[in-house]
Short mmCIF file of C-alpha atoms in Angstrom, two decimals:
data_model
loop_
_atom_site.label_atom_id
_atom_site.label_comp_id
_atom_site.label_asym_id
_atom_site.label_seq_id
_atom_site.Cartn_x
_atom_site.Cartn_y
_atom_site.Cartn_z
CA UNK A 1 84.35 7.09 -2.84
CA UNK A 2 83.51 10.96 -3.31
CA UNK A 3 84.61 11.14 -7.10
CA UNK A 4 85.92 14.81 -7.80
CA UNK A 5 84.86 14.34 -11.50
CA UNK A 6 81.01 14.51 -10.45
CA UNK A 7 79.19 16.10 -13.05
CA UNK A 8 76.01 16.95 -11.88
CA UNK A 9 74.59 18.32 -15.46
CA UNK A 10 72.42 15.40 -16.71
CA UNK A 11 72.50 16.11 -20.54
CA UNK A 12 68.61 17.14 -21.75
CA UNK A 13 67.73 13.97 -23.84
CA UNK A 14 68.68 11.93 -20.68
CA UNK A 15 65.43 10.43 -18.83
CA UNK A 16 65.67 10.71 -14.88
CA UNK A 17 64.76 7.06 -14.45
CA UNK A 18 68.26 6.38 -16.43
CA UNK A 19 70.14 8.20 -14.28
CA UNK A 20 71.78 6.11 -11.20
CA UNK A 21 75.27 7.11 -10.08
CA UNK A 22 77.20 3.68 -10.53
CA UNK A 23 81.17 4.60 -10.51
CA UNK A 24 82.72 1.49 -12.46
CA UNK A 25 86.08 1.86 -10.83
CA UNK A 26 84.94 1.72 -7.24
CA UNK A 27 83.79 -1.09 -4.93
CA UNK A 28 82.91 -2.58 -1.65
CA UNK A 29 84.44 -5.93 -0.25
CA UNK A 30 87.08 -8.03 -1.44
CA UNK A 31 85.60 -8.97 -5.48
CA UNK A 32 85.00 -5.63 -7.43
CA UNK A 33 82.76 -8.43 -9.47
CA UNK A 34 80.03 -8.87 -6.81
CA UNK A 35 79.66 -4.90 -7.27
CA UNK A 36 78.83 -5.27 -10.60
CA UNK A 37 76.31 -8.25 -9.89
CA UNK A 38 75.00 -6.60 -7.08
CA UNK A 39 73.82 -3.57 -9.40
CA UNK A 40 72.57 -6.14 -12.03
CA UNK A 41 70.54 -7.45 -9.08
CA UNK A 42 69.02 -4.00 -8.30
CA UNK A 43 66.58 -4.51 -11.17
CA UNK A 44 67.84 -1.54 -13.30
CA UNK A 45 67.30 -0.58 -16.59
CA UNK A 46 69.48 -2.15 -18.87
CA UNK A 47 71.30 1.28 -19.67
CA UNK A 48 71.91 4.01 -17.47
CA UNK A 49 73.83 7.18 -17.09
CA UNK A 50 76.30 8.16 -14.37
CA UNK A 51 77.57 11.06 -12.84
CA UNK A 52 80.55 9.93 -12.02
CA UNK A 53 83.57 10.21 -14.01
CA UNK A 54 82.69 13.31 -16.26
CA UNK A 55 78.74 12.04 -17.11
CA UNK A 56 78.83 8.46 -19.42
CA UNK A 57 76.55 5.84 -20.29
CA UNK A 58 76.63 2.38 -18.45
CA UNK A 59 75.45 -0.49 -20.09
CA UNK A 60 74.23 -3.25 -17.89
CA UNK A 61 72.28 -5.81 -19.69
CA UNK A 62 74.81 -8.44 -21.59
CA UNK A 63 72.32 -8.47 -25.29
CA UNK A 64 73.04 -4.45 -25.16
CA UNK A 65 76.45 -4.89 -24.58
CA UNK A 66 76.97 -7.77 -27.23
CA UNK A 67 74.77 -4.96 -29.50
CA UNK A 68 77.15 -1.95 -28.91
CA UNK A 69 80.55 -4.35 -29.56
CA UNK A 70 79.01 -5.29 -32.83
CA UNK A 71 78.45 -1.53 -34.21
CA UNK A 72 81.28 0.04 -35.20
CA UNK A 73 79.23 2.42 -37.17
CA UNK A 74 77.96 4.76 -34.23
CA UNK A 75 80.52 3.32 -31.22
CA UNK A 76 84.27 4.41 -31.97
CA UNK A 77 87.13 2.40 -29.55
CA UNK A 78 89.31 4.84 -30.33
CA UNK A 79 88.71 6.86 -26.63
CA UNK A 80 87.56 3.65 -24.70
CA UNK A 81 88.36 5.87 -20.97
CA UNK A 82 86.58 7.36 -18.74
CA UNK A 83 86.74 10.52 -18.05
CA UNK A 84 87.77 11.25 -21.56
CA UNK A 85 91.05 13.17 -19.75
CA UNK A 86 92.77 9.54 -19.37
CA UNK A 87 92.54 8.37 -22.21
CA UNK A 88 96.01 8.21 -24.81
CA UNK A 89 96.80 11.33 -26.41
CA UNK A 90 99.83 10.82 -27.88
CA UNK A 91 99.93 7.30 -28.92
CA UNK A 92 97.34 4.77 -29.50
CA UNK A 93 96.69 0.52 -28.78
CA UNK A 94 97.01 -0.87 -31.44
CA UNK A 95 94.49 -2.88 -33.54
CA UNK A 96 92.39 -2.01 -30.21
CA UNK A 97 91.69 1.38 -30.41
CA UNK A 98 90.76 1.87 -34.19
CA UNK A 99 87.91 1.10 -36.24
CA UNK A 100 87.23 -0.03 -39.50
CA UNK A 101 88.69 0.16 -42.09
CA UNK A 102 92.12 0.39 -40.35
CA UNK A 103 90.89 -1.95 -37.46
CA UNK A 104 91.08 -4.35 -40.44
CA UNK A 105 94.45 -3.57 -41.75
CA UNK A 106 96.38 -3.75 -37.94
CA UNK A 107 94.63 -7.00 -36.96
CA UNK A 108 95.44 -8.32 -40.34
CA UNK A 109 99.56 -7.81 -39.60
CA UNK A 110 98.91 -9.62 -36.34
CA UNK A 111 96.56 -12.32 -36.70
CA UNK A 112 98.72 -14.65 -38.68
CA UNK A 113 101.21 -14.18 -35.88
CA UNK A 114 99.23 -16.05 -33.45
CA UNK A 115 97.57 -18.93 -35.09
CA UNK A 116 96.93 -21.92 -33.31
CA UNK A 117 99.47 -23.40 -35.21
CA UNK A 118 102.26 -20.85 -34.38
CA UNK A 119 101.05 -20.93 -30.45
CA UNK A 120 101.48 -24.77 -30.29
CA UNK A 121 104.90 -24.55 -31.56
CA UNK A 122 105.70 -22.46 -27.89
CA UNK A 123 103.88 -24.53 -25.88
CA UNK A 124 107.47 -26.66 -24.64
CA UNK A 125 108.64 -23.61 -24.17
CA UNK A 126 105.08 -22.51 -21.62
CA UNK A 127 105.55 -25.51 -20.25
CA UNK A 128 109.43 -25.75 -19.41
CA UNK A 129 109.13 -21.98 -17.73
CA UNK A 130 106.06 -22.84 -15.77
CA UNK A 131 107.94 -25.82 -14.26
CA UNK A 132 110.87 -23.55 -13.36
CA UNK A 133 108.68 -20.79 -11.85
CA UNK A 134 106.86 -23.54 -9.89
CA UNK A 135 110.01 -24.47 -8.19
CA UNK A 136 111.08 -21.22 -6.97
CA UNK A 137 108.18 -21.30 -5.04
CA UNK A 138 108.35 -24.77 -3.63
CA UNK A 139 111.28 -23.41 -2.03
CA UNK A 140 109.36 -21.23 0.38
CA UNK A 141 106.52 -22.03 3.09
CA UNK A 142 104.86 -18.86 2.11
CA UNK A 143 104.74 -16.22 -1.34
CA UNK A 144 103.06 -13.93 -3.67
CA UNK A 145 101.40 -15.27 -6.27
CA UNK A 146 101.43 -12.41 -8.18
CA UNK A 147 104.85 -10.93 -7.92
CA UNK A 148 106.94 -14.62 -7.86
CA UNK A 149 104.62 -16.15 -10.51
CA UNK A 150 101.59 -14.53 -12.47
CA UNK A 151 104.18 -10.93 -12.83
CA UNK A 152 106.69 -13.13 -14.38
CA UNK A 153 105.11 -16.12 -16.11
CA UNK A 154 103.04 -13.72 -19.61
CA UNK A 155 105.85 -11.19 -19.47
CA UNK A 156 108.45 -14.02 -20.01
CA UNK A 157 106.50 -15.57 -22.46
CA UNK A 158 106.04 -11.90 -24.32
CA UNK A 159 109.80 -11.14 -24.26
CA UNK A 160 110.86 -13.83 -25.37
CA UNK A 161 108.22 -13.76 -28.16
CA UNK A 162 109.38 -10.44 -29.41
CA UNK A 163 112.52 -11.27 -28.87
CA UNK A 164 113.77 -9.13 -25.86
CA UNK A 165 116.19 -9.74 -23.03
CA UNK A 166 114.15 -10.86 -20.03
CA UNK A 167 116.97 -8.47 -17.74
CA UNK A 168 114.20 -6.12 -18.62
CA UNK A 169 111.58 -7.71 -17.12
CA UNK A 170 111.27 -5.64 -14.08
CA UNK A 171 111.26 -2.35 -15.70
CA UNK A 172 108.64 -3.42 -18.62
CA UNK A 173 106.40 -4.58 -15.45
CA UNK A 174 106.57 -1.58 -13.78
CA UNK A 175 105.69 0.43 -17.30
CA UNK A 176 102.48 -1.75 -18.11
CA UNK A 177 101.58 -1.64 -14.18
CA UNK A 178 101.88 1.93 -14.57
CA UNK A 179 100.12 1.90 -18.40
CA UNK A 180 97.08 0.36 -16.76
CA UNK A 181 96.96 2.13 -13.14
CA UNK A 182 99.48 5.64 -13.53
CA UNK A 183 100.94 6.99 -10.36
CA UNK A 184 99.36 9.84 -8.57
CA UNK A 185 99.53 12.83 -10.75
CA UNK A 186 101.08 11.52 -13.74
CA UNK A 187 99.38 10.51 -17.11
CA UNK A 188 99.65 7.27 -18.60
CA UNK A 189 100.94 9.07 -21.80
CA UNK A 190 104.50 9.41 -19.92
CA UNK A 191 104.83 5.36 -19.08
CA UNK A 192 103.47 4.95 -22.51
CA UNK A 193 106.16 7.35 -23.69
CA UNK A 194 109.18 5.45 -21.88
CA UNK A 195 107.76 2.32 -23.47
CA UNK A 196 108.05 4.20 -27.09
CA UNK A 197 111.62 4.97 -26.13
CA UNK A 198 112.51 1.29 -25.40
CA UNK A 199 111.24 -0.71 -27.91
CA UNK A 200 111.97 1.44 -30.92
CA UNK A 201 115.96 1.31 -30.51
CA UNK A 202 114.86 -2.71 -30.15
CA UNK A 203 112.70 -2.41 -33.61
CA UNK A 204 116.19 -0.93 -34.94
CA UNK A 205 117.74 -3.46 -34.20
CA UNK A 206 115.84 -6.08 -35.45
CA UNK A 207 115.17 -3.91 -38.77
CA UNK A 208 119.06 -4.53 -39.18
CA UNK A 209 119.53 -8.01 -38.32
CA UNK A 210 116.19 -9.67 -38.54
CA UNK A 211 115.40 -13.21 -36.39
CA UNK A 212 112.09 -15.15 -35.74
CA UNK A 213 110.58 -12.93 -33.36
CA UNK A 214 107.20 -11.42 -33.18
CA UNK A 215 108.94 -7.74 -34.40
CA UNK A 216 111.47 -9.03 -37.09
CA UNK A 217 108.05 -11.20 -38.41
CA UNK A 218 106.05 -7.80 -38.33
CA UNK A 219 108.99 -6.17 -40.00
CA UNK A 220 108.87 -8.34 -42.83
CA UNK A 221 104.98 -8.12 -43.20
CA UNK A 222 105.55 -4.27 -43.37
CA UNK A 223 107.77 -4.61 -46.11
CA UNK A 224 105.10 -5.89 -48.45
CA UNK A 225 103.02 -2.83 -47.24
CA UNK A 226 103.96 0.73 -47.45
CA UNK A 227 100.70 1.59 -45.56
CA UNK A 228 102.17 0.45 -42.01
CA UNK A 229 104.40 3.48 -40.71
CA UNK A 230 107.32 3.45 -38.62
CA UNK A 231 105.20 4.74 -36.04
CA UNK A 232 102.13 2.13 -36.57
CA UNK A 233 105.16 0.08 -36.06
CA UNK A 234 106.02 0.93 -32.49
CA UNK A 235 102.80 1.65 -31.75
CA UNK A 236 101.54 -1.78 -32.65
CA UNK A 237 104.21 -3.84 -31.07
CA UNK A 238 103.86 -1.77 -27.52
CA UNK A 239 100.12 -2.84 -27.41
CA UNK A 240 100.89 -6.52 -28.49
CA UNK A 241 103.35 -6.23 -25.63
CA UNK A 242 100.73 -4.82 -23.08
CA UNK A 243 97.96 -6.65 -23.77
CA UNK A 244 99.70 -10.20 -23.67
CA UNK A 245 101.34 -9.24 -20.08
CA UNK A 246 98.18 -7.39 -18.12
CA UNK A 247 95.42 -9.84 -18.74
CA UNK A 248 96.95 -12.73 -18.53
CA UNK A 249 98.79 -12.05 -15.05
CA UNK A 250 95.38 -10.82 -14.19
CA UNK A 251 93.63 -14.82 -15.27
CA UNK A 252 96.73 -16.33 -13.39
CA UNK A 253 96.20 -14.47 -9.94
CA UNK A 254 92.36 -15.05 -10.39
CA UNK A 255 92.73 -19.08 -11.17
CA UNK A 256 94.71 -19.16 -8.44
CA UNK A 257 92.90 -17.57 -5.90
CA UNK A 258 89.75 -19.56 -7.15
CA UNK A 259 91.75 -22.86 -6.46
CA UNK A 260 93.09 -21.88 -3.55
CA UNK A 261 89.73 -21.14 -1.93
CA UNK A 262 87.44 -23.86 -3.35
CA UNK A 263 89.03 -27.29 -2.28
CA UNK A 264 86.32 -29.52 -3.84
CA UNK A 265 86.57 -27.64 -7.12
CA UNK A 266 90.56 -28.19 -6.71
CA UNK A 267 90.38 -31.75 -5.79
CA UNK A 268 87.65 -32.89 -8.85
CA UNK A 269 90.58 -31.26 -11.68
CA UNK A 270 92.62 -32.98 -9.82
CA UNK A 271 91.37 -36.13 -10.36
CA UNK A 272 89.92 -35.20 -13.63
CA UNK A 273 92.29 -33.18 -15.56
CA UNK A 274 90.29 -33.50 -18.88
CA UNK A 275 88.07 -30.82 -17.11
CA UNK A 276 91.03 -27.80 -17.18
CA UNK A 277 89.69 -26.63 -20.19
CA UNK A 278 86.52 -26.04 -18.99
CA UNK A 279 88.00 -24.50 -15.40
CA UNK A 280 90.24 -21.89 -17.90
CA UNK A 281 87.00 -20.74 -19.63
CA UNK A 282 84.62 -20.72 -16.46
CA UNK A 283 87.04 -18.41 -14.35
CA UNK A 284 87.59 -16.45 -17.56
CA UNK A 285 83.87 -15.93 -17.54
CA UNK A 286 83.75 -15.23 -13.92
CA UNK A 287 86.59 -12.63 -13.61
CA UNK A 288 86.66 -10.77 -16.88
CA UNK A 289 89.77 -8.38 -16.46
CA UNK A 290 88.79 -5.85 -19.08
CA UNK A 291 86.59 -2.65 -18.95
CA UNK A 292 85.98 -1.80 -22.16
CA UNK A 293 84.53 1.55 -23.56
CA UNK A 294 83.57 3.14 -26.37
CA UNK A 295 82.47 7.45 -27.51
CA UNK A 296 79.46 8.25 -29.92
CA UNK A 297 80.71 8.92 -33.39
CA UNK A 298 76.99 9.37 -34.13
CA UNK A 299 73.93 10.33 -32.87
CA UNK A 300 72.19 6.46 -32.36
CA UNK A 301 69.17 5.47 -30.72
CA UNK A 302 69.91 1.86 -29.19
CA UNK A 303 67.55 -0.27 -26.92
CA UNK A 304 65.11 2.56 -27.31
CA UNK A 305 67.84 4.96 -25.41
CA UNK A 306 69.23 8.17 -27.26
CA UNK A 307 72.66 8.69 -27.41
CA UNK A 308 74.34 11.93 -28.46
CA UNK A 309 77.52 11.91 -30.56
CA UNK A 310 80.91 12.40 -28.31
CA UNK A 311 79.26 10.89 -25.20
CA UNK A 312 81.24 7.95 -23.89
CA UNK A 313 79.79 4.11 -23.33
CA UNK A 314 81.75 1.77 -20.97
CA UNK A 315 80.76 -1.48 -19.32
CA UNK A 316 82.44 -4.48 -17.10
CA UNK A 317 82.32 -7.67 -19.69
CA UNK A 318 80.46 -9.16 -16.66
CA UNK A 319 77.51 -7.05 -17.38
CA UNK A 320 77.34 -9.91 -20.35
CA UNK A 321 78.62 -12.73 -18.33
CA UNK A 322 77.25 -12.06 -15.17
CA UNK A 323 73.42 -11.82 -16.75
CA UNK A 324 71.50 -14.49 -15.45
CA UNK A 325 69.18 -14.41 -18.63
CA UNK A 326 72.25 -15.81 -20.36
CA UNK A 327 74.51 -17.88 -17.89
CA UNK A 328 72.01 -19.14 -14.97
CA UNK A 329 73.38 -19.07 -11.68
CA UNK A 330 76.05 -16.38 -13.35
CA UNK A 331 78.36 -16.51 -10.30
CA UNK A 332 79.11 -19.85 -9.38
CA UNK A 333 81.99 -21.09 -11.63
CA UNK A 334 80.28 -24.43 -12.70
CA UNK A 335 83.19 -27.01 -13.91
CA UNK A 336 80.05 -28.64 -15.92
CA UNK A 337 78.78 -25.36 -17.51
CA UNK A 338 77.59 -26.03 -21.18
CA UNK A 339 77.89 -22.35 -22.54
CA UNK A 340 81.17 -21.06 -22.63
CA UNK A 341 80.32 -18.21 -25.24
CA UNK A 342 81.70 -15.77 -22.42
CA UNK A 343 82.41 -11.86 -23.59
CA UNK A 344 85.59 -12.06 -21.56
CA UNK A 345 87.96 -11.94 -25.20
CA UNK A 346 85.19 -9.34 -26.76
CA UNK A 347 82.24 -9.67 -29.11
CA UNK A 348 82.67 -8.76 -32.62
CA UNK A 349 85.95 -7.47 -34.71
CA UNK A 350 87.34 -6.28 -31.58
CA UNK A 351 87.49 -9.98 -30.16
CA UNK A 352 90.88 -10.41 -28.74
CA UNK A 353 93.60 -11.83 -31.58
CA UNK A 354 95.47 -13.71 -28.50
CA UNK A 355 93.02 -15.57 -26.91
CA UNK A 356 94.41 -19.24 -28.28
CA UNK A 357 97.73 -17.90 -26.29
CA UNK A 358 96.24 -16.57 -23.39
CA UNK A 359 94.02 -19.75 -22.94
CA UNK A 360 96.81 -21.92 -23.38
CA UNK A 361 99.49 -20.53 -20.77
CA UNK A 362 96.38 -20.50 -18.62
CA UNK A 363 95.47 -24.18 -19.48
CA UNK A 364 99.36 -25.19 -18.86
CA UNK A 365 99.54 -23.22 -15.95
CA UNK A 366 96.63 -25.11 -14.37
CA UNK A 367 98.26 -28.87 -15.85
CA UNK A 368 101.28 -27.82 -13.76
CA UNK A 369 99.99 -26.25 -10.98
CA UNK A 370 97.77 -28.70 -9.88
CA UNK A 371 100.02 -31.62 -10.25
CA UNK A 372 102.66 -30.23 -8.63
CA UNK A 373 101.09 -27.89 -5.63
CA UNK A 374 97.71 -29.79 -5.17
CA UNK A 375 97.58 -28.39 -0.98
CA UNK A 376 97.79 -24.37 -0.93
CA UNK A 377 96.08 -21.58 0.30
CA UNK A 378 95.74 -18.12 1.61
CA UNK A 379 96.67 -17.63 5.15
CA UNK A 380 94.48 -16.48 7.99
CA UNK A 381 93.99 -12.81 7.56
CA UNK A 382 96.36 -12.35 4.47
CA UNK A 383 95.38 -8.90 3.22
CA UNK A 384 94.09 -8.55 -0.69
CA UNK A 385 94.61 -5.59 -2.89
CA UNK A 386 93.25 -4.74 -6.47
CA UNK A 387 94.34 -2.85 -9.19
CA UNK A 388 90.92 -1.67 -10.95
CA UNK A 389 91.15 0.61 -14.21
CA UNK A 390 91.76 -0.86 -17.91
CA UNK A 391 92.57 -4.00 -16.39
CA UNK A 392 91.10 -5.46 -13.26
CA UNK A 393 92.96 -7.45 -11.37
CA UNK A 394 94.75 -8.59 -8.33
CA UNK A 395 97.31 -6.22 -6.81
CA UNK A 396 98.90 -9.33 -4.51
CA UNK A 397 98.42 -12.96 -3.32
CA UNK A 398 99.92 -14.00 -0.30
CA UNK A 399 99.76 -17.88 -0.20
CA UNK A 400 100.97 -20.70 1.96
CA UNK A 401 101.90 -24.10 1.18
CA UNK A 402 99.96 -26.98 2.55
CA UNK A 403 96.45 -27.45 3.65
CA UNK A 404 94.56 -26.07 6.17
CA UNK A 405 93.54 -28.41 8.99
CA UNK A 406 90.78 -31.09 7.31
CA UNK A 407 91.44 -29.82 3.76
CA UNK A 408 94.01 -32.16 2.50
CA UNK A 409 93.95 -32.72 -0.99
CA UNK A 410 94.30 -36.77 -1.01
CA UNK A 411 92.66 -38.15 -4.58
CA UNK A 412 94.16 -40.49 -6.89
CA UNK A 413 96.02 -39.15 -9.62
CA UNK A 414 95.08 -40.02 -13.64
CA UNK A 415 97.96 -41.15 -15.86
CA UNK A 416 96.89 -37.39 -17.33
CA UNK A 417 97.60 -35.55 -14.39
#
């Protein structure tokens, strides 16, 4: 892909052995991943500038990119995108794109909100949904993954977390879709503008007659803080919002596809569900949705490579899980794997606050799944798209009921299945 953001001006304190023009948000083939492997494989440095995208730092080697998630002295998330034109003018994320000390403050409001011990108390809830969504599509030979099940499955779960009418699914879909990827021409300030304009009438609302929901529990945190404003307010429930819908649609359509195209892997969780919770974390590890970045608050020197303050930093997360000097055999997702210290939730303060959710409507998706649709898979010549920006993922996945010819799923079932 000719990018028209080229920059051909290598900054002076660059080295030409660094510089090797590796666009992050273009690929070859049908896994944007095996790009990224395929550079590690090219026996780079392990930090590099590009010319793509405005001029920015890539960081390849995982113990560099564990290094820069842990400084939040010299690497600011607050302009994570590149070029620095897309990232958020008008709004921010929400604990995600501040530092400390006000990193601390935002997570603070959140974390107690999604303790282990508040997510197990939705888990009948997971569970009863997944069951429902898994019999709309018994009903047909042939579907989408991704728009009749991993587009619905997080964003139900999220509304009715925060308390908000799932009639608005659809249009909250197309907002985040848009968030993450913006139409042609348009800025994702203006989806992240309609968002603003529908939740805070919501926030209103709940402000006057206050339930158990995720906003009428952050309203009553903010009480006993005057520090939170009413903007931190809508601000911080919007990026709750998006985060809980994009990356965990993204997991679903990934453990899917994964199951769908590796029939021994399917038929061994199968028969030995205790494994699931080693599947969730091994696919996490393989297809890490996230790109994060970061921009030079300070002049650093890091790895031996000089940085200059306002020049941006972004990596895949499987330039950490994809380095064979920490998982061997990086790209195989190994049901038996003994390290499952992945970089797919973050490293550092910045580690995601809803991973216990997010790994447990995977976990219950796979429970369900696989008992009740153990013979699926993509048909002959079904066509794949991605979405690749803030969140990587699959755009669609067409999939058929039943087995193909000699891949019948036929193992005995455990009492736990």
């Amino acid at each position: 892909m000719k990018d028209p953001l080229y920059n051909p001006v290598v900054p002076d304190h660059v080295p030409a052995q660094l510089v090797h023009d590796f666009h992050i948000f273009d690929f070859d083939g049908d896994d944007p991943y095996l790009s990224i492997r395929n550079l590690l494989e090219r026996g780079l440095p392990d930090i590099i500038w590009s010319r793509n995208n405005g001029g920015h730092w890539v960081i390849l080697g995982g113990h560099v990119v564990a290094d820069i998630m842990r400084d939040n002295v010299h690497f600011s998330a607050s302009r994570p995108v590149v070029p620095d034109s897309e990232n958020l003018e008008t709004t921010r994320f929400l604990p995600v794109m501040t530092d400390p000390p006000e990193h601390t403050l935002y997570r603070g409001l959140i974390a107690p909100l999604l303790t282990p011990k508040f997510v197990n108390a939705l888990q009948a809830q997971i569970r009863e949904l997944t069951e429902l969504l898994i019999d709309d599509v018994l009903e047909r030979a042939e579907f989408d993954f991704m728009a009749d099940f991993a587009a619905k499955m997080p964003i139900i779960v999220f509304m009715r977390f925060l308390g908000l009418p799932e009639s608005d699914r659809a249009k909250l879909l197309d907002l985040a879709n848009r968030v993450v990827e913006p139409n042609e021409g348009e800025h994702r300030d203006a989806p992240m503008a309609e968002l603003l304009d529908y939740i805070g009438p919501i926030i209103e609302a709940c402000r006057a007659n206050p339930g158990e929901d995720l906003i009428s529990l952050l309203l009553r945190r903010q009480e006993k803080g005057e520090w939170l404003s009413d903007t931190d307010m809508l601000w911080l429930t919007t990026s709750v919002m998006l985060a809980g819908l994009e990356t965990v649609s993204a997991s679903l359509g990934y453990s899917a596809r994964f199951l769908a195209e590796n029939l021994d892997a399917r038929r061994r969780l199968i028969a030995e569900p205790d494994l699931i919770p080693n599947a969730v974390e091994e696919i996490l590890r393989r297809y890490p949705p996230s790109t994060p970045g970061r921009i030079l608050i300070e002049d650093t020197e890091i790895h031996g490579v000089h940085m200059k303050k306002g020049e941006h930093v972004i990596w895949s997360l499987g330039m950490f899980n994809f380095d064979e000097r920490i998982f061997p055999d990086a790209m195989t997702v190994n049901l038996d794997r003994e390290r499952s210290q992945h970089a797919t939730f973050g490293i550092g303060i910045h580690f995601c606050v809803g991973a216990f959710l997010a790994r447990t409507e995977l976990r219950i998706f796979l429970e369900h799944w696989l008992r009740r649709v153990p013979d699926f898979h993509i048909p002959e010549g079904a066509a794949i798209d991605w979405r690749i920006g803030l969140t990587t993922s699959l755009k669609n996945l067409p999939l058929a009921l039943g087995s193909k010819p000699g891949e019948m799923v036929d193992v005995p079932r455990s009492k736990a299945a």
